[in-house]
GROMACS .gro file of N, CA and C in nm:
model
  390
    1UNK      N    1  -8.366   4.478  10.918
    1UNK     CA    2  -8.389   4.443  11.058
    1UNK      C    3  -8.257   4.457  11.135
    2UNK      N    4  -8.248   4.503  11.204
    2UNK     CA    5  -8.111   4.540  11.315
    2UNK      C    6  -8.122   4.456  11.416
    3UNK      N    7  -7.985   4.395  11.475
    3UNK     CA    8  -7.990   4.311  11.538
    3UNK      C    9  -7.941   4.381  11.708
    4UNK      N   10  -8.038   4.290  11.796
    4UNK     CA   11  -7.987   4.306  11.947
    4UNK      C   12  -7.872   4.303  11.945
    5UNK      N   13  -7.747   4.388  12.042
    5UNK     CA   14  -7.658   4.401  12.052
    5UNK      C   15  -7.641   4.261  12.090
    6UNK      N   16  -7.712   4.250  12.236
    6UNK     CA   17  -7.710   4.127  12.358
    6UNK      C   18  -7.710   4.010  12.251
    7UNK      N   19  -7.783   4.003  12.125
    7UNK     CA   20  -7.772   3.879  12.046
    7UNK      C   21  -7.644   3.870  11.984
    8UNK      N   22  -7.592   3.913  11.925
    8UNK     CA   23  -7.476   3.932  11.870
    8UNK      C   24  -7.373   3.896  11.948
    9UNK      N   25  -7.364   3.947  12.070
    9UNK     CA   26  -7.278   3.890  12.160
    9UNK      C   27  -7.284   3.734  12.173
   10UNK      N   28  -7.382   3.699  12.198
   10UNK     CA   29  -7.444   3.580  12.229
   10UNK      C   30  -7.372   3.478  12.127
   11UNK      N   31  -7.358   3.539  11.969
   11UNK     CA   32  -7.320   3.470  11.882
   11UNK      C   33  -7.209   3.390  11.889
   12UNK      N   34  -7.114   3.498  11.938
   12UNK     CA   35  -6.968   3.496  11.966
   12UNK      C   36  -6.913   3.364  12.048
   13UNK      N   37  -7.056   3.288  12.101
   13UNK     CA   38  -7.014   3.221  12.196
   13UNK      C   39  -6.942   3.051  12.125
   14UNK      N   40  -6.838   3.002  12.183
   14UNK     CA   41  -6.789   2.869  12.103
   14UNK      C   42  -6.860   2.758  12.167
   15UNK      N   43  -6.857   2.656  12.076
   15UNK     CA   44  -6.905   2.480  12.139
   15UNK      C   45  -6.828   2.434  12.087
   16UNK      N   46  -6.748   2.344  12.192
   16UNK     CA   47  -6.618   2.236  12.178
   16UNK      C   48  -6.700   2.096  12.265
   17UNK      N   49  -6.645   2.032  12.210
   17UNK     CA   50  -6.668   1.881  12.261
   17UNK      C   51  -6.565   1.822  12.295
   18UNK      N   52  -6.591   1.781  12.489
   18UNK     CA   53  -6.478   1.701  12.500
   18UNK      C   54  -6.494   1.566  12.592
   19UNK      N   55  -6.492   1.476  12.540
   19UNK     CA   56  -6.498   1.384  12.639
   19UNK      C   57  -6.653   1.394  12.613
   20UNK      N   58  -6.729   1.376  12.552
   20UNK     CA   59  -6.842   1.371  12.468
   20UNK      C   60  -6.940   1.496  12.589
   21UNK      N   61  -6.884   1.551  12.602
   21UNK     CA   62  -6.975   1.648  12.693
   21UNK      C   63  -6.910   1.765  12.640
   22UNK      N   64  -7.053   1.862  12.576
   22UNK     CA   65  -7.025   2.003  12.518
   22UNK      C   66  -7.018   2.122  12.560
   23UNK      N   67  -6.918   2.166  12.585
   23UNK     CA   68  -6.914   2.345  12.650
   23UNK      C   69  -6.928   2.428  12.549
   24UNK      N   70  -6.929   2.605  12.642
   24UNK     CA   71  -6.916   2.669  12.554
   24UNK      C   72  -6.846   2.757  12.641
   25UNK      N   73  -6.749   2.882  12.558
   25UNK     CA   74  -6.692   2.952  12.584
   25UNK      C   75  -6.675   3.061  12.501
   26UNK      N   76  -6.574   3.153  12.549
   26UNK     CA   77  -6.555   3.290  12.486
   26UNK      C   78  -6.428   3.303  12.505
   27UNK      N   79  -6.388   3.391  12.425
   27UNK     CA   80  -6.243   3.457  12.441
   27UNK      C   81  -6.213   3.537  12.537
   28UNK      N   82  -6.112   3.536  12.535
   28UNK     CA   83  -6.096   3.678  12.635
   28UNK      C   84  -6.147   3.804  12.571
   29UNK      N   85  -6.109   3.857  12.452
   29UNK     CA   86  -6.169   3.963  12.367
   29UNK      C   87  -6.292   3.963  12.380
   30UNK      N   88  -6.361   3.829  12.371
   30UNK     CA   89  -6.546   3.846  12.366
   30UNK      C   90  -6.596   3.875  12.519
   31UNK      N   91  -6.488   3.808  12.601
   31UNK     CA   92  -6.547   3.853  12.785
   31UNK      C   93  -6.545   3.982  12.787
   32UNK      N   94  -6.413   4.081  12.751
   32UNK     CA   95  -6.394   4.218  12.743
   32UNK      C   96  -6.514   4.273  12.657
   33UNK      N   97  -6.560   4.287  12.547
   33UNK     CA   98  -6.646   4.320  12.498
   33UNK      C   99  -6.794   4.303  12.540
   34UNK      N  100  -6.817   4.198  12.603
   34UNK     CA  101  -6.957   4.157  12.684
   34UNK      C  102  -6.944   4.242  12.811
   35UNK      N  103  -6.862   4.225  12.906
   35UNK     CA  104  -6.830   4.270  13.021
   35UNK      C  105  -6.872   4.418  12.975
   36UNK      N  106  -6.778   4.489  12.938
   36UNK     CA  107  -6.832   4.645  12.907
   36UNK      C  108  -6.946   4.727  12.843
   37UNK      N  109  -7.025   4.593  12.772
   37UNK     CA  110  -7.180   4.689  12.785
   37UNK      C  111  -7.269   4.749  12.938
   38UNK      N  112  -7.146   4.677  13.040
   38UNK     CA  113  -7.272   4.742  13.138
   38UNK      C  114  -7.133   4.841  13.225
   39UNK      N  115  -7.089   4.918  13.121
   39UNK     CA  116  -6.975   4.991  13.219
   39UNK      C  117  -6.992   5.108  13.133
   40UNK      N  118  -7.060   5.182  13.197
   40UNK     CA  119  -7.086   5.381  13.124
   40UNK      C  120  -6.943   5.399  13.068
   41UNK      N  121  -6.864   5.444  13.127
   41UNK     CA  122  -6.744   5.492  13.043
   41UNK      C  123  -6.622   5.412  13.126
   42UNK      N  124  -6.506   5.300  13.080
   42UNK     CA  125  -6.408   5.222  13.117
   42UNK      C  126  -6.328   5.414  13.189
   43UNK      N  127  -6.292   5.351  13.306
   43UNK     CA  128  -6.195   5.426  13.414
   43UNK      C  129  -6.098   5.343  13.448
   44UNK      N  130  -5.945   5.410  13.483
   44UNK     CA  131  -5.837   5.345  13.502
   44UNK      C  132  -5.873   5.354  13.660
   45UNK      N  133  -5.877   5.478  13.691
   45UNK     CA  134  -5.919   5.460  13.886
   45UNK      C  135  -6.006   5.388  13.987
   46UNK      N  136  -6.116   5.391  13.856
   46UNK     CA  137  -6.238   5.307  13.899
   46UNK      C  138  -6.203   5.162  13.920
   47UNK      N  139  -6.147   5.115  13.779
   47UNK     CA  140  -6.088   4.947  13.729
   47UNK      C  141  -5.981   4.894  13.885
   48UNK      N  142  -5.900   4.986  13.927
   48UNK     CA  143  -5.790   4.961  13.986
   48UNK      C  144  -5.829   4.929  14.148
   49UNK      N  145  -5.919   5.062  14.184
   49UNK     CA  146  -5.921   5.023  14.297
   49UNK      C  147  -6.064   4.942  14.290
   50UNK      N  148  -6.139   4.872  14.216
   50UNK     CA  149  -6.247   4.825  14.207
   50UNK      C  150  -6.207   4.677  14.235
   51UNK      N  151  -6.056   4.636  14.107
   51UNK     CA  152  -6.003   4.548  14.129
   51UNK      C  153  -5.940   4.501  14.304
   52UNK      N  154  -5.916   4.598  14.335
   52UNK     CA  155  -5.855   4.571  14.454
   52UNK      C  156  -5.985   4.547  14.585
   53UNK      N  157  -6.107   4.603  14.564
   53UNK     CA  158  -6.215   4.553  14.684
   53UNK      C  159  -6.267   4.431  14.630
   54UNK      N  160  -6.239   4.402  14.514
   54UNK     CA  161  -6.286   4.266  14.485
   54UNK      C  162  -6.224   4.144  14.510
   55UNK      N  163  -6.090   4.193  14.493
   55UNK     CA  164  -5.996   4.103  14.575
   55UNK      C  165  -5.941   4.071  14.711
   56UNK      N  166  -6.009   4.159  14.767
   56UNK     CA  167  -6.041   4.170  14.898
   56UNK      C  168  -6.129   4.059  14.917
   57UNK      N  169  -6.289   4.080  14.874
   57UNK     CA  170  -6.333   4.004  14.930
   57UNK      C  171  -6.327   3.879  14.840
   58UNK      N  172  -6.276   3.857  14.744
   58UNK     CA  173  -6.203   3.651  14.764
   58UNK      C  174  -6.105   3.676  14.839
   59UNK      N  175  -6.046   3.751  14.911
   59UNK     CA  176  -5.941   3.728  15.044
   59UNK      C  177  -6.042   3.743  15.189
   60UNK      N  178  -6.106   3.792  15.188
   60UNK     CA  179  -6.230   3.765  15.278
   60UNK      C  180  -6.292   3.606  15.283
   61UNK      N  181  -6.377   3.605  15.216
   61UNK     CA  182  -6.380   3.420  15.161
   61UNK      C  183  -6.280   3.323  15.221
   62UNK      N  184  -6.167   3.341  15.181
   62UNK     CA  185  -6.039   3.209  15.219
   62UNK      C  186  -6.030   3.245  15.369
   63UNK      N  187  -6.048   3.397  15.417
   63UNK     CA  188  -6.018   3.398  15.548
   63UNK      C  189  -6.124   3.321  15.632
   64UNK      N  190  -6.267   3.335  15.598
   64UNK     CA  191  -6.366   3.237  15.678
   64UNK      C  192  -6.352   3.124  15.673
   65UNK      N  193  -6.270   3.048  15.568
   65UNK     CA  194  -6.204   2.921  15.571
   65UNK      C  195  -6.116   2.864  15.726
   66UNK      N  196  -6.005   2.975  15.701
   66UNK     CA  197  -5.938   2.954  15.820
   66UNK      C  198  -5.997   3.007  15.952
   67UNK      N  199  -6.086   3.017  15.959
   67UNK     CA  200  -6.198   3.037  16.068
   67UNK      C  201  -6.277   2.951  16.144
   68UNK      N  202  -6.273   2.844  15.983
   68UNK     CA  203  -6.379   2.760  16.031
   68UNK      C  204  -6.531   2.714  15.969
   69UNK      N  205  -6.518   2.836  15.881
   69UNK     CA  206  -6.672   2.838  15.801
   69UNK      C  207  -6.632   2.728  15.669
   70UNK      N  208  -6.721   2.694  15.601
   70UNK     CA  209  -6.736   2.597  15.471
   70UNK      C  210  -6.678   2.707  15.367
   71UNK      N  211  -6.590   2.630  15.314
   71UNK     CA  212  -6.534   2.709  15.168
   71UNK      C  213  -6.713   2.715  15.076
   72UNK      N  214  -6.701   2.827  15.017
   72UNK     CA  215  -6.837   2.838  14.909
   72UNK      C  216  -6.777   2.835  14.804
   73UNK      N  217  -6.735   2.729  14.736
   73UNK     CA  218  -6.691   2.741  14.578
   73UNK      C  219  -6.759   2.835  14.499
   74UNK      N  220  -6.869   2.811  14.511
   74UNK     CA  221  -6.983   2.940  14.448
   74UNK      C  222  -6.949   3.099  14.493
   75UNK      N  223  -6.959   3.165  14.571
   75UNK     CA  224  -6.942   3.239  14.624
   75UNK      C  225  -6.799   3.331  14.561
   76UNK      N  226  -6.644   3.220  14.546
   76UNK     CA  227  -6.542   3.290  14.551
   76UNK      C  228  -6.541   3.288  14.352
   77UNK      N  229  -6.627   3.195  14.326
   77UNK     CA  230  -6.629   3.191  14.177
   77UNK      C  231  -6.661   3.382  14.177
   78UNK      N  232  -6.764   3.377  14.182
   78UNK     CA  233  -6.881   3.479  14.187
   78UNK      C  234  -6.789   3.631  14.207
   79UNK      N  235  -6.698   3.588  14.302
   79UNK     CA  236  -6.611   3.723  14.324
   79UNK      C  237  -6.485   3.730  14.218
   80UNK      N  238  -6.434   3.642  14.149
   80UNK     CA  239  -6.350   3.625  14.072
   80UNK      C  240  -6.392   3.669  13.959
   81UNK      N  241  -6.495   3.673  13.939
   81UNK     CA  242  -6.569   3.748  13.793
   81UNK      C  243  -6.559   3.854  13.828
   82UNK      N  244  -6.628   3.884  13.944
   82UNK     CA  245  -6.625   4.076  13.912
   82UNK      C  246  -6.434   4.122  13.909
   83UNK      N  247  -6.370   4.020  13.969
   83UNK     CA  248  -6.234   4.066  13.951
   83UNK      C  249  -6.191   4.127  13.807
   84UNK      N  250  -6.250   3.966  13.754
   84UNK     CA  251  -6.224   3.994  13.586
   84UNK      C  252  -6.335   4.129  13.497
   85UNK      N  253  -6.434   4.110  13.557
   85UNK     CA  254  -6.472   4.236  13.508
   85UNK      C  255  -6.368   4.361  13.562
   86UNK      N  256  -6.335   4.390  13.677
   86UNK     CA  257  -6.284   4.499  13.668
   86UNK      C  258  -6.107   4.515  13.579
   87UNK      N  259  -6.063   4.389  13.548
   87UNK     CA  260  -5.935   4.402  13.470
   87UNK      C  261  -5.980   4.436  13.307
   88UNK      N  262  -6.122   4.393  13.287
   88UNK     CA  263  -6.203   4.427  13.171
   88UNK      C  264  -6.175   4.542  13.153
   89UNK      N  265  -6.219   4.656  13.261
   89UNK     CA  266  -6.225   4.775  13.271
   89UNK      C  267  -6.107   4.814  13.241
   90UNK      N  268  -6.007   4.812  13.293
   90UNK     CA  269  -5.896   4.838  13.333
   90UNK      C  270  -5.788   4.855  13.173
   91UNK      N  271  -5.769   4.694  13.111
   91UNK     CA  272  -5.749   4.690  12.942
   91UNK      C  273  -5.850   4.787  12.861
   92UNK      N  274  -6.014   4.802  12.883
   92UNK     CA  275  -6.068   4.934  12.789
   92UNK      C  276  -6.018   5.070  12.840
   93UNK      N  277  -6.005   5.145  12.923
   93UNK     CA  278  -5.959   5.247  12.960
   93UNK      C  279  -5.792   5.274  12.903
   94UNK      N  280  -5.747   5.154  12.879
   94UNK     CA  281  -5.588   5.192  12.854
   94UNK      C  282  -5.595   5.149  12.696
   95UNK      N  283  -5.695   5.120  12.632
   95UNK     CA  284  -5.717   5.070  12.544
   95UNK      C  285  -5.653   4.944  12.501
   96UNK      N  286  -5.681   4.867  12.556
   96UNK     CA  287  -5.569   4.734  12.505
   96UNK      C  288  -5.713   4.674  12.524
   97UNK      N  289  -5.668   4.542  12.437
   97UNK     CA  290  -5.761   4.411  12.431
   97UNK      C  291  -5.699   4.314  12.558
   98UNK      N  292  -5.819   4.263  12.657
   98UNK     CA  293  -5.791   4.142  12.710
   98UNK      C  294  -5.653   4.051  12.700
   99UNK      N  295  -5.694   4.013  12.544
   99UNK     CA  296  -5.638   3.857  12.492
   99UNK      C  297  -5.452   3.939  12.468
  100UNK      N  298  -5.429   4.101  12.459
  100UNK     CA  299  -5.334   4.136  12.501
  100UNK      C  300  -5.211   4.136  12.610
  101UNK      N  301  -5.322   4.196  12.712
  101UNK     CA  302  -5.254   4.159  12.806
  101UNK      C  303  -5.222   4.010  12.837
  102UNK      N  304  -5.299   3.900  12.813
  102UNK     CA  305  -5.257   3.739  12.834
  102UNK      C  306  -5.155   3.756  12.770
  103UNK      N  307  -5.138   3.745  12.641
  103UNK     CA  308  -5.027   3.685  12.539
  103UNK      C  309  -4.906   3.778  12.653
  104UNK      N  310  -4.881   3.892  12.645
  104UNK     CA  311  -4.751   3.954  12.718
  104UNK      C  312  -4.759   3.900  12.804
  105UNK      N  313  -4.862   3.883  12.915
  105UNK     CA  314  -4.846   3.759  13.050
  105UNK      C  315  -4.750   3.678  13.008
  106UNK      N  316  -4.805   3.541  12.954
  106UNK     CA  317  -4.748   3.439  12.904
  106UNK      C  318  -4.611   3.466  12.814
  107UNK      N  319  -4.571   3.548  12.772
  107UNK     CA  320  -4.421   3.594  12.669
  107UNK      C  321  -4.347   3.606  12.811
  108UNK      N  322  -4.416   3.712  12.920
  108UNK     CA  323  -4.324   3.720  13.010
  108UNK      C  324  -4.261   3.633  13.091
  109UNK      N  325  -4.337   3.524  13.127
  109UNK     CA  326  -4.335   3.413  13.172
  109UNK      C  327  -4.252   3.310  13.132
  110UNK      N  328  -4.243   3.291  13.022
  110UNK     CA  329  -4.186   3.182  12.910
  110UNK      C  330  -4.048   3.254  12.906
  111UNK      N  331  -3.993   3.411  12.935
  111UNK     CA  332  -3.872   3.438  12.948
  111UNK      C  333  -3.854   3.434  13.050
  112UNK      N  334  -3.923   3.470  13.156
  112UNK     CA  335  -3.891   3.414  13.309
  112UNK      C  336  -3.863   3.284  13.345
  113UNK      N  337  -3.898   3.197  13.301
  113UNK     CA  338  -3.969   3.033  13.338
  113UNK      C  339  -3.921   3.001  13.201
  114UNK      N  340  -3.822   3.010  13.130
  114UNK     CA  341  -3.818   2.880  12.976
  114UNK      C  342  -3.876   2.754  13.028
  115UNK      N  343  -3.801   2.682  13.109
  115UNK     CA  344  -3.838   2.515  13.169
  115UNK      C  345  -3.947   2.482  13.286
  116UNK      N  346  -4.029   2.631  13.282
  116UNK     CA  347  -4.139   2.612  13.372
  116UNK      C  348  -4.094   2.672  13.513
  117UNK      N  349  -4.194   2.698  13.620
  117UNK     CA  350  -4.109   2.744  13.740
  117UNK      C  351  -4.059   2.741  13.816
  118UNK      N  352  -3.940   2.769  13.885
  118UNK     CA  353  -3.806   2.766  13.926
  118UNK      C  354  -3.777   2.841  14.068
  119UNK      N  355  -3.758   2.797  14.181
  119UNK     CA  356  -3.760   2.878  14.311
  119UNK      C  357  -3.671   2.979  14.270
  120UNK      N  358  -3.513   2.905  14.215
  120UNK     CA  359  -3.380   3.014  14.238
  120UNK      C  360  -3.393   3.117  14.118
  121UNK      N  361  -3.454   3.105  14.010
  121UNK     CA  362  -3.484   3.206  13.884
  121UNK      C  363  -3.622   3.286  13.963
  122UNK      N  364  -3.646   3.235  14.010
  122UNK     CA  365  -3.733   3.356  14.107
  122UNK      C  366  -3.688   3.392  14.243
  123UNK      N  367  -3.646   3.376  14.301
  123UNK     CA  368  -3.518   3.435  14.433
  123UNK      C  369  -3.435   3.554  14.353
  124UNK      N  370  -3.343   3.492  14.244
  124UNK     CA  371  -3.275   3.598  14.202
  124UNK      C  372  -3.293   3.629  14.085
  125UNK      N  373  -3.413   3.720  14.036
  125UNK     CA  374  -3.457   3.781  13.930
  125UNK      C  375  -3.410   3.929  13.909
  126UNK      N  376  -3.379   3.930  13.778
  126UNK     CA  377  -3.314   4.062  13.764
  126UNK      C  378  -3.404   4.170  13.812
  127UNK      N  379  -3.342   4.246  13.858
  127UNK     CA  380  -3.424   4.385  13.910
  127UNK      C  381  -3.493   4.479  13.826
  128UNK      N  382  -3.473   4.436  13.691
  128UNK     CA  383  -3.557   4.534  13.568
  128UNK      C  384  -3.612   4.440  13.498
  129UNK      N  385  -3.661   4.302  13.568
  129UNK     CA  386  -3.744   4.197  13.494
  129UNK      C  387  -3.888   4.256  13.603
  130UNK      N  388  -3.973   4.292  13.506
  130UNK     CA  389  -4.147   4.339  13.608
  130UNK      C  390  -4.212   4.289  13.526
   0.00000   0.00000   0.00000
């Protein structure tokens, strides 16, 4: 018997208990891997500027804030995923895993920031620290 892809995924999913109330979650690796069953072939051009209209509109969102309209928590959630879907994209096309790019995030950071973050270590950052 062969199993649904969609189940398998499903598997992947964790339950932690905290504060006697149970979540569940995924990795970053398992978001990347879920995320891209519905992406024909991962594109670096597609990912990039896809990322960038998506971030548009959660910068759209905060702007109706300062307008005047009701923040939609829902709404900017909603756009923050497809963000992350398109950085999904973005790590399969270059072939890297998700949980990759975090860890170098965070390495970079922790040499930027040892004691956490700092106005003047960020004012005057070396010019070949990116």
């Amino acid at each position: 018997m062969s199993a649904n892809p969609n189940q398998i995924i499903l598997l992947t999913y964790k339950i932690c208990r905290f504060q006697g109330v149970y979540y569940s979650y995924m990795t970053g690796n398992e978001y990347q891997k879920s995320a891209m069953r519905t992406c024909r072939s991962p594109n670096l051009n597609h990912a990039v500027f896809g990322l960038c209209s998506e971030a548009g509109e959660v910068s759209g969102i905060m702007q109706k804030v300062f307008q005047g309209h009701k923040f939609d928590k829902n709404h900017i959630v909603k756009e923050l995923g497809d963000c992350l879907w398109m950085i999904a994209e973005a790590c399969s096309a270059l072939d890297v895993t998700f949980e990759e790019v975090m860890d170098q995030n965070i390495e970079k950071l922790k040499k930027r920031y040892p004691d956490g973050f700092e106005e003047e270590k960020s004012l005057f950052r070396d010019k070949n620290d990116i």
